[in-house]
Amino acid sequence: MEDGLLKAISADGTIRAVIATTTGLVESARKRHNLSFTAAAALGRALTGGVLLAPVVAREGQVLLKFHGNGPLGKIFVDASPHGTARGYVENPQLELPLNSLGNFDVGTAVGNTGYLHVTVDHGFGRPHTSTVELASGEIGEDINRYLVTSEQAGSIVVVGCHLTRKGVEAAGGLIIQLLPDHTEETICKIENNITTFGTFTFLMRRGMTLEAILHRILNGFDVRTLGEVKPTKFACKCTNERFIEALKIFGKEDLLSMAEEDGQAEGRCHFCNEFYYVNKEGLLDLAKGSG
Ligand SMILES: [Zn+2]
């Protein structure tokens, strides 16, 4: 199944939903950062959460999520656009923990249940706005839900999942359902009922169901209309060699010359995608020539 992002609304105006599959995106992050199972599960959920949250809170621009819990994984950073792209990393990519009592990767303990989720929304114009909520559990989905309920002042359901095997990411995806003002108690009951009976999101994916089929399964009983086309989801970073060179210009002529003479090179690594950048001695001397 092709990975994608899709928006939908119910004809009765009680709910709207964003649904996404992110298997390739999360597998790309796992490989780039050489993630452990625990770290892949955590970053996989956070990347999926970013892909889902971005179109809910920003039409353009980007959304930056920072999970800062007290667990051994350290901070998680995710940068997502409303168009299905995201990049991200964790502070301790090799951290591995035993499975929790439910037999799942212990994301909650890895992230920690005390701390904060910071969400910065940058609409692409004006000043970015940051909101902070306390972590609900460190399980990622519940934390994003707490942010949504606080910032949007409306009920929501957030599901994010990542299924991993020794071969890598087998399925990753999730959805955000927002309750609109016309919803009733019955709306919530129906959705919760569907969710408890459908099996996990990644279970449906592994059965080969399409994005639309999963959407209709979870929103069974609603007259669901999809909005727009399916957008492909993928891991995408903004770093380039030109940007690395641009960043080196922060150093003045003196510093660039001493880098060239003493180190004979300058190198850097992009946190978000782990791409390696390098400028040799001649490159540094050229830069020094160009700077005042
Ligand atoms: Zn990068």
PDB file of C-alpha atoms and ligand atoms in Angstrom:
ATOM      1  CA  MET A   1       0.000   0.000   0.000  1.00  0.00           C
ATOM      2  CA  GLU A   2       1.226   3.483  -0.885  1.00  0.00           C
ATOM      3  CA  ASP A   3       1.675   5.714   2.155  1.00  0.00           C
ATOM      4  CA  GLY A   4      -0.614   8.710   2.257  1.00  0.00           C
ATOM      5  CA  LEU A   5      -2.409  11.432   4.175  1.00  0.00           C
ATOM      6  CA  LEU A   6      -6.130  12.072   3.816  1.00  0.00           C
ATOM      7  CA  LYS A   7      -8.640  14.465   5.384  1.00  0.00           C
ATOM      8  CA  ALA A   8     -12.319  13.684   5.891  1.00  0.00           C
ATOM      9  CA  ILE A   9     -15.479  15.082   7.438  1.00  0.00           C
ATOM     10  CA  SER A  10     -18.787  13.483   8.392  1.00  0.00           C
ATOM     11  CA  ALA A  11     -21.816  14.640   6.383  1.00  0.00           C
ATOM     12  CA  ASP A  12     -23.702  15.441   9.596  1.00  0.00           C
ATOM     13  CA  GLY A  13     -20.939  17.842  10.644  1.00  0.00           C
ATOM     14  CA  THR A  14     -20.178  16.113  13.937  1.00  0.00           C
ATOM     15  CA  ILE A  15     -16.583  15.083  13.311  1.00  0.00           C
ATOM     16  CA  ARG A  16     -13.617  15.673  11.095  1.00  0.00           C
ATOM     17  CA  ALA A  17     -10.651  13.397  10.703  1.00  0.00           C
ATOM     18  CA  VAL A  18      -7.094  13.238   9.398  1.00  0.00           C
ATOM     19  CA  ILE A  19      -5.697   9.790   8.662  1.00  0.00           C
ATOM     20  CA  ALA A  20      -2.195   8.812   7.532  1.00  0.00           C
ATOM     21  CA  THR A  21       0.004   5.826   6.837  1.00  0.00           C
ATOM     22  CA  THR A  22       3.701   6.484   7.410  1.00  0.00           C
ATOM     23  CA  THR A  23       5.484   3.126   7.076  1.00  0.00           C
ATOM     24  CA  GLY A  24       8.095   4.323   4.560  1.00  0.00           C
ATOM     25  CA  LEU A  25       8.641   7.593   6.394  1.00  0.00           C
ATOM     26  CA  VAL A  26       9.285   5.869   9.734  1.00  0.00           C
ATOM     27  CA  GLU A  27      11.449   3.153   8.138  1.00  0.00           C
ATOM     28  CA  SER A  28      13.557   5.900   6.574  1.00  0.00           C
ATOM     29  CA  ALA A  29      13.999   7.539  10.016  1.00  0.00           C
ATOM     30  CA  ARG A  30      14.861   4.157  11.569  1.00  0.00           C
ATOM     31  CA  LYS A  31      17.585   3.513   9.013  1.00  0.00           C
ATOM     32  CA  ARG A  32      19.006   7.048   8.983  1.00  0.00           C
ATOM     33  CA  HIS A  33      19.349   7.186  12.762  1.00  0.00           C
ATOM     34  CA  ASN A  34      20.072   3.481  13.287  1.00  0.00           C
ATOM     35  CA  LEU A  35      17.261   3.364  15.852  1.00  0.00           C
ATOM     36  CA  SER A  36      16.718   0.659  18.459  1.00  0.00           C
ATOM     37  CA  PHE A  37      13.251  -0.965  18.587  1.00  0.00           C
ATOM     38  CA  THR A  38      12.183   1.249  21.489  1.00  0.00           C
ATOM     39  CA  ALA A  39      13.508   4.424  19.865  1.00  0.00           C
ATOM     40  CA  ALA A  40      11.941   3.507  16.500  1.00  0.00           C
ATOM     41  CA  ALA A  41       8.556   2.920  18.151  1.00  0.00           C
ATOM     42  CA  ALA A  42       8.769   6.264  19.977  1.00  0.00           C
ATOM     43  CA  LEU A  43      10.031   8.331  17.043  1.00  0.00           C
ATOM     44  CA  GLY A  44       7.676   6.469  14.706  1.00  0.00           C
ATOM     45  CA  ARG A  45       4.667   7.478  16.781  1.00  0.00           C
ATOM     46  CA  ALA A  46       5.956  11.050  17.127  1.00  0.00           C
ATOM     47  CA  LEU A  47       6.620  11.417  13.362  1.00  0.00           C
ATOM     48  CA  THR A  48       3.164  10.014  12.603  1.00  0.00           C
ATOM     49  CA  GLY A  49       1.672  12.385  15.189  1.00  0.00           C
ATOM     50  CA  GLY A  50       3.437  15.306  13.491  1.00  0.00           C
ATOM     51  CA  VAL A  51       2.161  14.319  10.027  1.00  0.00           C
ATOM     52  CA  LEU A  52      -1.393  14.144  11.456  1.00  0.00           C
ATOM     53  CA  LEU A  53      -1.220  17.255  13.616  1.00  0.00           C
ATOM     54  CA  ALA A  54       0.305  19.609  11.020  1.00  0.00           C
ATOM     55  CA  PRO A  55      -2.758  19.761   8.713  1.00  0.00           C
ATOM     56  CA  VAL A  56      -5.030  20.184  11.762  1.00  0.00           C
ATOM     57  CA  VAL A  57      -3.262  23.243  13.173  1.00  0.00           C
ATOM     58  CA  ALA A  58      -1.525  24.807  10.156  1.00  0.00           C
ATOM     59  CA  ARG A  59      -2.578  25.185   6.526  1.00  0.00           C
ATOM     60  CA  GLU A  60       0.899  26.160   5.429  1.00  0.00           C
ATOM     61  CA  GLY A  61       4.263  26.399   7.139  1.00  0.00           C
ATOM     62  CA  GLN A  62       5.327  23.775   9.634  1.00  0.00           C
ATOM     63  CA  VAL A  63       4.780  22.342  13.097  1.00  0.00           C
ATOM     64  CA  LEU A  64       7.601  21.485  15.473  1.00  0.00           C
ATOM     65  CA  LEU A  65       6.942  19.001  18.288  1.00  0.00           C
ATOM     66  CA  LYS A  66       9.371  18.613  21.163  1.00  0.00           C
ATOM     67  CA  PHE A  67       8.698  15.847  23.693  1.00  0.00           C
ATOM     68  CA  HIS A  68      10.782  16.616  26.749  1.00  0.00           C
ATOM     69  CA  GLY A  69      10.134  13.905  29.313  1.00  0.00           C
ATOM     70  CA  ASN A  70      12.154  12.557  32.237  1.00  0.00           C
ATOM     71  CA  GLY A  71      12.757   9.147  30.611  1.00  0.00           C
ATOM     72  CA  PRO A  72      16.067   7.695  29.339  1.00  0.00           C
ATOM     73  CA  LEU A  73      15.258   8.294  25.635  1.00  0.00           C
ATOM     74  CA  GLY A  74      15.842  12.043  26.095  1.00  0.00           C
ATOM     75  CA  LYS A  75      14.049  14.584  23.963  1.00  0.00           C
ATOM     76  CA  ILE A  76      12.220  13.773  20.730  1.00  0.00           C
ATOM     77  CA  PHE A  77      12.111  16.417  17.985  1.00  0.00           C
ATOM     78  CA  VAL A  78       9.737  16.266  15.033  1.00  0.00           C
ATOM     79  CA  ASP A  79       9.282  18.868  12.304  1.00  0.00           C
ATOM     80  CA  ALA A  80       6.263  18.255  10.046  1.00  0.00           C
ATOM     81  CA  SER A  81       4.523  20.070   7.207  1.00  0.00           C
ATOM     82  CA  PRO A  82       0.767  20.007   6.468  1.00  0.00           C
ATOM     83  CA  HIS A  83       1.597  18.265   3.166  1.00  0.00           C
ATOM     84  CA  GLY A  84       2.704  14.875   4.474  1.00  0.00           C
ATOM     85  CA  THR A  85       6.428  15.405   5.011  1.00  0.00           C
ATOM     86  CA  ALA A  86       8.266  15.138   8.329  1.00  0.00           C
ATOM     87  CA  ARG A  87      11.736  14.764   9.785  1.00  0.00           C
ATOM     88  CA  GLY A  88      12.821  14.029  13.332  1.00  0.00           C
ATOM     89  CA  TYR A  89      15.285  12.542  15.785  1.00  0.00           C
ATOM     90  CA  VAL A  90      15.672  11.373  19.381  1.00  0.00           C
ATOM     91  CA  GLU A  91      18.502  12.173  21.769  1.00  0.00           C
ATOM     92  CA  ASN A  92      19.375   8.541  22.574  1.00  0.00           C
ATOM     93  CA  PRO A  93      18.668   6.538  19.412  1.00  0.00           C
ATOM     94  CA  GLN A  94      20.181   3.304  20.754  1.00  0.00           C
ATOM     95  CA  LEU A  95      18.177   3.111  23.977  1.00  0.00           C
ATOM     96  CA  GLU A  96      16.494  -0.291  24.329  1.00  0.00           C
ATOM     97  CA  LEU A  97      13.982  -1.212  27.058  1.00  0.00           C
ATOM     98  CA  PRO A  98      12.191  -4.485  27.822  1.00  0.00           C
ATOM     99  CA  LEU A  99       8.613  -4.795  26.535  1.00  0.00           C
ATOM    100  CA  ASN A 100       5.943  -3.452  28.911  1.00  0.00           C
ATOM    101  CA  SER A 101       3.295  -5.560  30.683  1.00  0.00           C
ATOM    102  CA  LEU A 102       1.075  -5.439  27.576  1.00  0.00           C
ATOM    103  CA  GLY A 103       3.867  -6.841  25.394  1.00  0.00           C
ATOM    104  CA  ASN A 104       4.407  -3.510  23.600  1.00  0.00           C
ATOM    105  CA  PHE A 105       7.529  -1.398  23.161  1.00  0.00           C
ATOM    106  CA  ASP A 106       7.737   0.649  26.337  1.00  0.00           C
ATOM    107  CA  VAL A 107       7.501   4.114  24.813  1.00  0.00           C
ATOM    108  CA  GLY A 108       5.928   5.593  27.966  1.00  0.00           C
ATOM    109  CA  THR A 109       8.903   4.652  30.151  1.00  0.00           C
ATOM    110  CA  ALA A 110      11.396   5.642  27.444  1.00  0.00           C
ATOM    111  CA  VAL A 111       9.918   9.135  27.076  1.00  0.00           C
ATOM    112  CA  GLY A 112       8.909   9.454  30.735  1.00  0.00           C
ATOM    113  CA  ASN A 113       5.510  10.368  32.146  1.00  0.00           C
ATOM    114  CA  THR A 114       6.677  13.629  33.700  1.00  0.00           C
ATOM    115  CA  GLY A 115       7.674  16.513  31.497  1.00  0.00           C
ATOM    116  CA  TYR A 116       6.345  18.632  28.684  1.00  0.00           C
ATOM    117  CA  LEU A 117       5.245  18.582  25.088  1.00  0.00           C
ATOM    118  CA  HIS A 118       6.070  21.843  23.303  1.00  0.00           C
ATOM    119  CA  VAL A 119       4.291  22.471  20.015  1.00  0.00           C
ATOM    120  CA  THR A 120       5.436  25.349  17.815  1.00  0.00           C
ATOM    121  CA  VAL A 121       3.122  26.288  14.958  1.00  0.00           C
ATOM    122  CA  ASP A 122       4.713  28.325  12.200  1.00  0.00           C
ATOM    123  CA  HIS A 123       2.126  29.374   9.607  1.00  0.00           C
ATOM    124  CA  GLY A 124       4.860  30.548   7.287  1.00  0.00           C
ATOM    125  CA  PHE A 125       4.056  34.183   8.042  1.00  0.00           C
ATOM    126  CA  GLY A 126       4.132  36.187  11.255  1.00  0.00           C
ATOM    127  CA  ARG A 127       5.699  34.882  14.412  1.00  0.00           C
ATOM    128  CA  PRO A 128       5.681  31.172  15.263  1.00  0.00           C
ATOM    129  CA  HIS A 129       3.555  30.398  18.313  1.00  0.00           C
ATOM    130  CA  THR A 130       4.576  27.850  20.956  1.00  0.00           C
ATOM    131  CA  SER A 131       2.176  26.096  23.343  1.00  0.00           C
ATOM    132  CA  THR A 132       3.217  23.784  26.135  1.00  0.00           C
ATOM    133  CA  VAL A 133       1.271  21.026  27.880  1.00  0.00           C
ATOM    134  CA  GLU A 134       2.349  18.530  30.521  1.00  0.00           C
ATOM    135  CA  LEU A 135       2.897  15.027  29.187  1.00  0.00           C
ATOM    136  CA  ALA A 136      -0.121  12.781  29.757  1.00  0.00           C
ATOM    137  CA  SER A 137       1.760   9.462  29.758  1.00  0.00           C
ATOM    138  CA  GLY A 138       4.769   9.744  27.447  1.00  0.00           C
ATOM    139  CA  GLU A 139       2.982   7.315  25.097  1.00  0.00           C
ATOM    140  CA  ILE A 140       2.898  10.074  22.407  1.00  0.00           C
ATOM    141  CA  GLY A 141      -0.736   9.654  21.239  1.00  0.00           C
ATOM    142  CA  GLU A 142      -2.188  10.653  24.611  1.00  0.00           C
ATOM    143  CA  ASP A 143       0.248  13.554  24.858  1.00  0.00           C
ATOM    144  CA  ILE A 144      -0.734  14.913  21.438  1.00  0.00           C
ATOM    145  CA  ASN A 145      -4.379  14.498  22.399  1.00  0.00           C
ATOM    146  CA  ARG A 146      -3.837  16.554  25.541  1.00  0.00           C
ATOM    147  CA  TYR A 147      -2.248  19.307  23.455  1.00  0.00           C
ATOM    148  CA  LEU A 148      -5.180  19.271  20.995  1.00  0.00           C
ATOM    149  CA  VAL A 149      -7.841  19.335  23.700  1.00  0.00           C
ATOM    150  CA  THR A 150      -6.052  22.231  25.426  1.00  0.00           C
ATOM    151  CA  SER A 151      -5.274  24.302  22.334  1.00  0.00           C
ATOM    152  CA  GLU A 152      -8.393  23.654  20.260  1.00  0.00           C
ATOM    153  CA  GLN A 153     -10.795  23.542  23.228  1.00  0.00           C
ATOM    154  CA  ALA A 154     -12.598  20.608  21.643  1.00  0.00           C
ATOM    155  CA  GLY A 155     -12.634  16.862  22.210  1.00  0.00           C
ATOM    156  CA  SER A 156     -10.451  14.667  20.045  1.00  0.00           C
ATOM    157  CA  ILE A 157      -9.171  11.139  19.645  1.00  0.00           C
ATOM    158  CA  VAL A 158      -5.568  10.495  18.628  1.00  0.00           C
ATOM    159  CA  VAL A 159      -4.320   7.086  17.495  1.00  0.00           C
ATOM    160  CA  VAL A 160      -0.677   6.582  16.476  1.00  0.00           C
ATOM    161  CA  GLY A 161       0.946   3.204  15.967  1.00  0.00           C
ATOM    162  CA  CYS A 162       4.167   1.669  14.739  1.00  0.00           C
ATOM    163  CA  HIS A 163       4.594  -2.080  14.209  1.00  0.00           C
ATOM    164  CA  LEU A 164       8.187  -3.288  14.095  1.00  0.00           C
ATOM    165  CA  THR A 165       9.819  -6.612  13.416  1.00  0.00           C
ATOM    166  CA  ARG A 166      13.467  -7.628  13.036  1.00  0.00           C
ATOM    167  CA  LYS A 167      13.196  -6.656   9.382  1.00  0.00           C
ATOM    168  CA  GLY A 168      12.191  -3.096  10.227  1.00  0.00           C
ATOM    169  CA  VAL A 169       9.003  -1.045  10.252  1.00  0.00           C
ATOM    170  CA  GLU A 170       6.178  -3.235   8.985  1.00  0.00           C
ATOM    171  CA  ALA A 171       3.365  -0.729   9.452  1.00  0.00           C
ATOM    172  CA  ALA A 172       3.044   2.771  10.848  1.00  0.00           C
ATOM    173  CA  GLY A 173       0.130   5.171  10.814  1.00  0.00           C
ATOM    174  CA  GLY A 174      -2.701   6.707  12.747  1.00  0.00           C
ATOM    175  CA  LEU A 175      -5.486   9.212  12.812  1.00  0.00           C
ATOM    176  CA  ILE A 176      -6.817  12.269  14.600  1.00  0.00           C
ATOM    177  CA  ILE A 177     -10.566  12.645  15.008  1.00  0.00           C
ATOM    178  CA  GLN A 178     -11.855  16.014  16.175  1.00  0.00           C
ATOM    179  CA  LEU A 179     -15.324  16.427  17.628  1.00  0.00           C
ATOM    180  CA  LEU A 180     -17.141  19.414  16.138  1.00  0.00           C
ATOM    181  CA  PRO A 181     -19.693  21.517  18.090  1.00  0.00           C
ATOM    182  CA  ASP A 182     -22.665  19.497  16.750  1.00  0.00           C
ATOM    183  CA  HIS A 183     -21.428  16.193  18.166  1.00  0.00           C
ATOM    184  CA  THR A 184     -23.407  14.296  20.785  1.00  0.00           C
ATOM    185  CA  GLU A 185     -22.625  11.711  23.435  1.00  0.00           C
ATOM    186  CA  GLU A 186     -23.624   9.107  20.839  1.00  0.00           C
ATOM    187  CA  THR A 187     -20.917  10.334  18.434  1.00  0.00           C
ATOM    188  CA  ILE A 188     -18.198   9.571  20.970  1.00  0.00           C
ATOM    189  CA  CYS A 189     -19.728   6.196  21.917  1.00  0.00           C
ATOM    190  CA  LYS A 190     -19.900   5.114  18.281  1.00  0.00           C
ATOM    191  CA  ILE A 191     -16.243   5.978  17.593  1.00  0.00           C
ATOM    192  CA  GLU A 192     -14.973   4.430  20.818  1.00  0.00           C
ATOM    193  CA  ASN A 193     -16.949   1.319  20.049  1.00  0.00           C
ATOM    194  CA  ASN A 194     -15.454   1.119  16.559  1.00  0.00           C
ATOM    195  CA  ILE A 195     -11.961   1.594  17.916  1.00  0.00           C
ATOM    196  CA  THR A 196     -12.276  -1.141  20.526  1.00  0.00           C
ATOM    197  CA  THR A 197     -13.629  -3.617  17.986  1.00  0.00           C
ATOM    198  CA  PHE A 198     -11.447  -2.861  14.950  1.00  0.00           C
ATOM    199  CA  GLY A 199      -8.090  -3.986  16.366  1.00  0.00           C
ATOM    200  CA  THR A 200      -5.091  -1.687  16.289  1.00  0.00           C
ATOM    201  CA  PHE A 201      -4.487   0.699  13.401  1.00  0.00           C
ATOM    202  CA  THR A 202      -1.361  -1.147  12.303  1.00  0.00           C
ATOM    203  CA  PHE A 203      -3.255  -4.447  12.467  1.00  0.00           C
ATOM    204  CA  LEU A 204      -5.689  -3.127   9.844  1.00  0.00           C
ATOM    205  CA  MET A 205      -2.758  -1.920   7.744  1.00  0.00           C
ATOM    206  CA  ARG A 206      -1.055  -5.290   7.922  1.00  0.00           C
ATOM    207  CA  ARG A 207      -4.236  -6.884   6.607  1.00  0.00           C
ATOM    208  CA  GLY A 208      -3.670  -4.822   3.466  1.00  0.00           C
ATOM    209  CA  MET A 209      -6.542  -2.374   3.954  1.00  0.00           C
ATOM    210  CA  THR A 210      -6.309   0.922   2.062  1.00  0.00           C
ATOM    211  CA  LEU A 211      -6.313   4.317   3.740  1.00  0.00           C
ATOM    212  CA  GLU A 212      -9.954   4.873   2.800  1.00  0.00           C
ATOM    213  CA  ALA A 213     -11.009   1.403   3.934  1.00  0.00           C
ATOM    214  CA  ILE A 214      -9.398   1.943   7.343  1.00  0.00           C
ATOM    215  CA  LEU A 215     -11.047   5.355   7.603  1.00  0.00           C
ATOM    216  CA  HIS A 216     -14.472   3.875   6.908  1.00  0.00           C
ATOM    217  CA  ARG A 217     -13.870   1.007   9.308  1.00  0.00           C
ATOM    218  CA  ILE A 218     -12.966   3.322  12.188  1.00  0.00           C
ATOM    219  CA  LEU A 219     -15.770   5.746  11.349  1.00  0.00           C
ATOM    220  CA  ASN A 220     -18.294   2.989  10.725  1.00  0.00           C
ATOM    221  CA  GLY A 221     -21.807   4.412  11.173  1.00  0.00           C
ATOM    222  CA  PHE A 222     -20.872   7.884   9.900  1.00  0.00           C
ATOM    223  CA  ASP A 223     -21.466   9.221   6.411  1.00  0.00           C
ATOM    224  CA  VAL A 224     -17.824  10.090   5.776  1.00  0.00           C
ATOM    225  CA  ARG A 225     -16.753  12.393   2.932  1.00  0.00           C
ATOM    226  CA  THR A 226     -13.077  12.621   2.045  1.00  0.00           C
ATOM    227  CA  LEU A 227     -11.675  16.095   1.398  1.00  0.00           C
ATOM    228  CA  GLY A 228      -9.207  16.502  -1.447  1.00  0.00           C
ATOM    229  CA  GLU A 229      -6.716  13.990  -2.729  1.00  0.00           C
ATOM    230  CA  VAL A 230      -4.492  11.568  -0.849  1.00  0.00           C
ATOM    231  CA  LYS A 231      -1.114  13.251  -0.308  1.00  0.00           C
ATOM    232  CA  PRO A 232       1.952  11.003  -0.224  1.00  0.00           C
ATOM    233  CA  THR A 233       3.794  10.945   3.123  1.00  0.00           C
ATOM    234  CA  LYS A 234       7.567  10.869   3.252  1.00  0.00           C
ATOM    235  CA  PHE A 235      10.640  11.633   5.342  1.00  0.00           C
ATOM    236  CA  ALA A 236      12.064  14.917   4.069  1.00  0.00           C
ATOM    237  CA  CYS A 237      14.787  17.149   5.453  1.00  0.00           C
ATOM    238  CA  LYS A 238      15.648  20.706   4.479  1.00  0.00           C
ATOM    239  CA  CYS A 239      19.394  20.435   4.915  1.00  0.00           C
ATOM    240  CA  THR A 240      21.680  20.812   1.883  1.00  0.00           C
ATOM    241  CA  ASN A 241      25.379  21.250   1.297  1.00  0.00           C
ATOM    242  CA  GLU A 242      24.688  24.909   0.415  1.00  0.00           C
ATOM    243  CA  ARG A 243      22.999  25.441   3.779  1.00  0.00           C
ATOM    244  CA  PHE A 244      25.937  23.858   5.590  1.00  0.00           C
ATOM    245  CA  ILE A 245      28.338  26.210   3.793  1.00  0.00           C
ATOM    246  CA  GLU A 246      25.994  29.125   4.500  1.00  0.00           C
ATOM    247  CA  ALA A 247      26.071  28.203   8.214  1.00  0.00           C
ATOM    248  CA  LEU A 248      29.889  28.189   8.203  1.00  0.00           C
ATOM    249  CA  LYS A 249      29.842  31.844   7.131  1.00  0.00           C
ATOM    250  CA  ILE A 250      28.817  32.678  10.712  1.00  0.00           C
ATOM    251  CA  PHE A 251      32.502  32.255  11.519  1.00  0.00           C
ATOM    252  CA  GLY A 252      34.622  35.251  10.564  1.00  0.00           C
ATOM    253  CA  LYS A 253      37.688  35.245   8.326  1.00  0.00           C
ATOM    254  CA  GLU A 254      40.092  34.554  11.214  1.00  0.00           C
ATOM    255  CA  ASP A 255      38.182  31.513  12.440  1.00  0.00           C
ATOM    256  CA  LEU A 256      37.779  30.094   8.939  1.00  0.00           C
ATOM    257  CA  LEU A 257      41.522  30.493   8.279  1.00  0.00           C
ATOM    258  CA  SER A 258      42.461  28.797  11.529  1.00  0.00           C
ATOM    259  CA  MET A 259      39.993  25.969  10.805  1.00  0.00           C
ATOM    260  CA  ALA A 260      41.665  25.514   7.421  1.00  0.00           C
ATOM    261  CA  GLU A 261      45.190  25.538   8.885  1.00  0.00           C
ATOM    262  CA  GLU A 262      44.598  23.589  12.104  1.00  0.00           C
ATOM    263  CA  ASP A 263      41.843  21.116  11.193  1.00  0.00           C
ATOM    264  CA  GLY A 264      42.275  21.099   7.425  1.00  0.00           C
ATOM    265  CA  GLN A 265      38.484  20.662   7.079  1.00  0.00           C
ATOM    266  CA  ALA A 266      35.090  21.348   8.623  1.00  0.00           C
ATOM    267  CA  GLU A 267      32.418  18.744   9.076  1.00  0.00           C
ATOM    268  CA  GLY A 268      28.933  18.635  10.422  1.00  0.00           C
ATOM    269  CA  ARG A 269      25.976  16.353  10.755  1.00  0.00           C
ATOM    270  CA  CYS A 270      22.297  17.273  10.418  1.00  0.00           C
ATOM    271  CA  HIS A 271      20.473  16.338  13.643  1.00  0.00           C
ATOM    272  CA  PHE A 272      17.191  15.773  11.863  1.00  0.00           C
ATOM    273  CA  CYS A 273      18.284  13.357   9.137  1.00  0.00           C
ATOM    274  CA  ASN A 274      21.831  12.357  10.169  1.00  0.00           C
ATOM    275  CA  GLU A 275      23.244  13.464   6.807  1.00  0.00           C
ATOM    276  CA  PHE A 276      26.982  14.173   6.919  1.00  0.00           C
ATOM    277  CA  TYR A 277      28.442  17.393   5.474  1.00  0.00           C
ATOM    278  CA  TYR A 278      32.033  18.208   4.772  1.00  0.00           C
ATOM    279  CA  VAL A 279      34.120  21.121   3.499  1.00  0.00           C
ATOM    280  CA  ASN A 280      37.806  20.584   2.708  1.00  0.00           C
ATOM    281  CA  LYS A 281      40.727  22.943   3.267  1.00  0.00           C
ATOM    282  CA  GLU A 282      40.405  24.641  -0.129  1.00  0.00           C
ATOM    283  CA  GLY A 283      36.708  25.176   0.491  1.00  0.00           C
ATOM    284  CA  LEU A 284      37.444  26.826   3.844  1.00  0.00           C
ATOM    285  CA  LEU A 285      40.119  29.056   2.302  1.00  0.00           C
ATOM    286  CA  ASP A 286      37.633  30.111  -0.415  1.00  0.00           C
ATOM    287  CA  LEU A 287      35.054  30.929   2.249  1.00  0.00           C
ATOM    288  CA  ALA A 288      37.629  32.926   4.218  1.00  0.00           C
ATOM    289  CA  LYS A 289      38.491  34.891   1.052  1.00  0.00           C
ATOM    290  CA  GLY A 290      34.856  35.735   0.574  1.00  0.00           C
ATOM    291  CA  SER A 291      34.268  36.941   4.136  1.00  0.00           C
ATOM    292  CA  GLY A 292      35.348  40.243   5.585  1.00  0.00           C
TER     293      GLY A 292
HETATM  294 ZN    ZN B   1      18.925  17.033   7.381  1.00  0.00          ZN
END
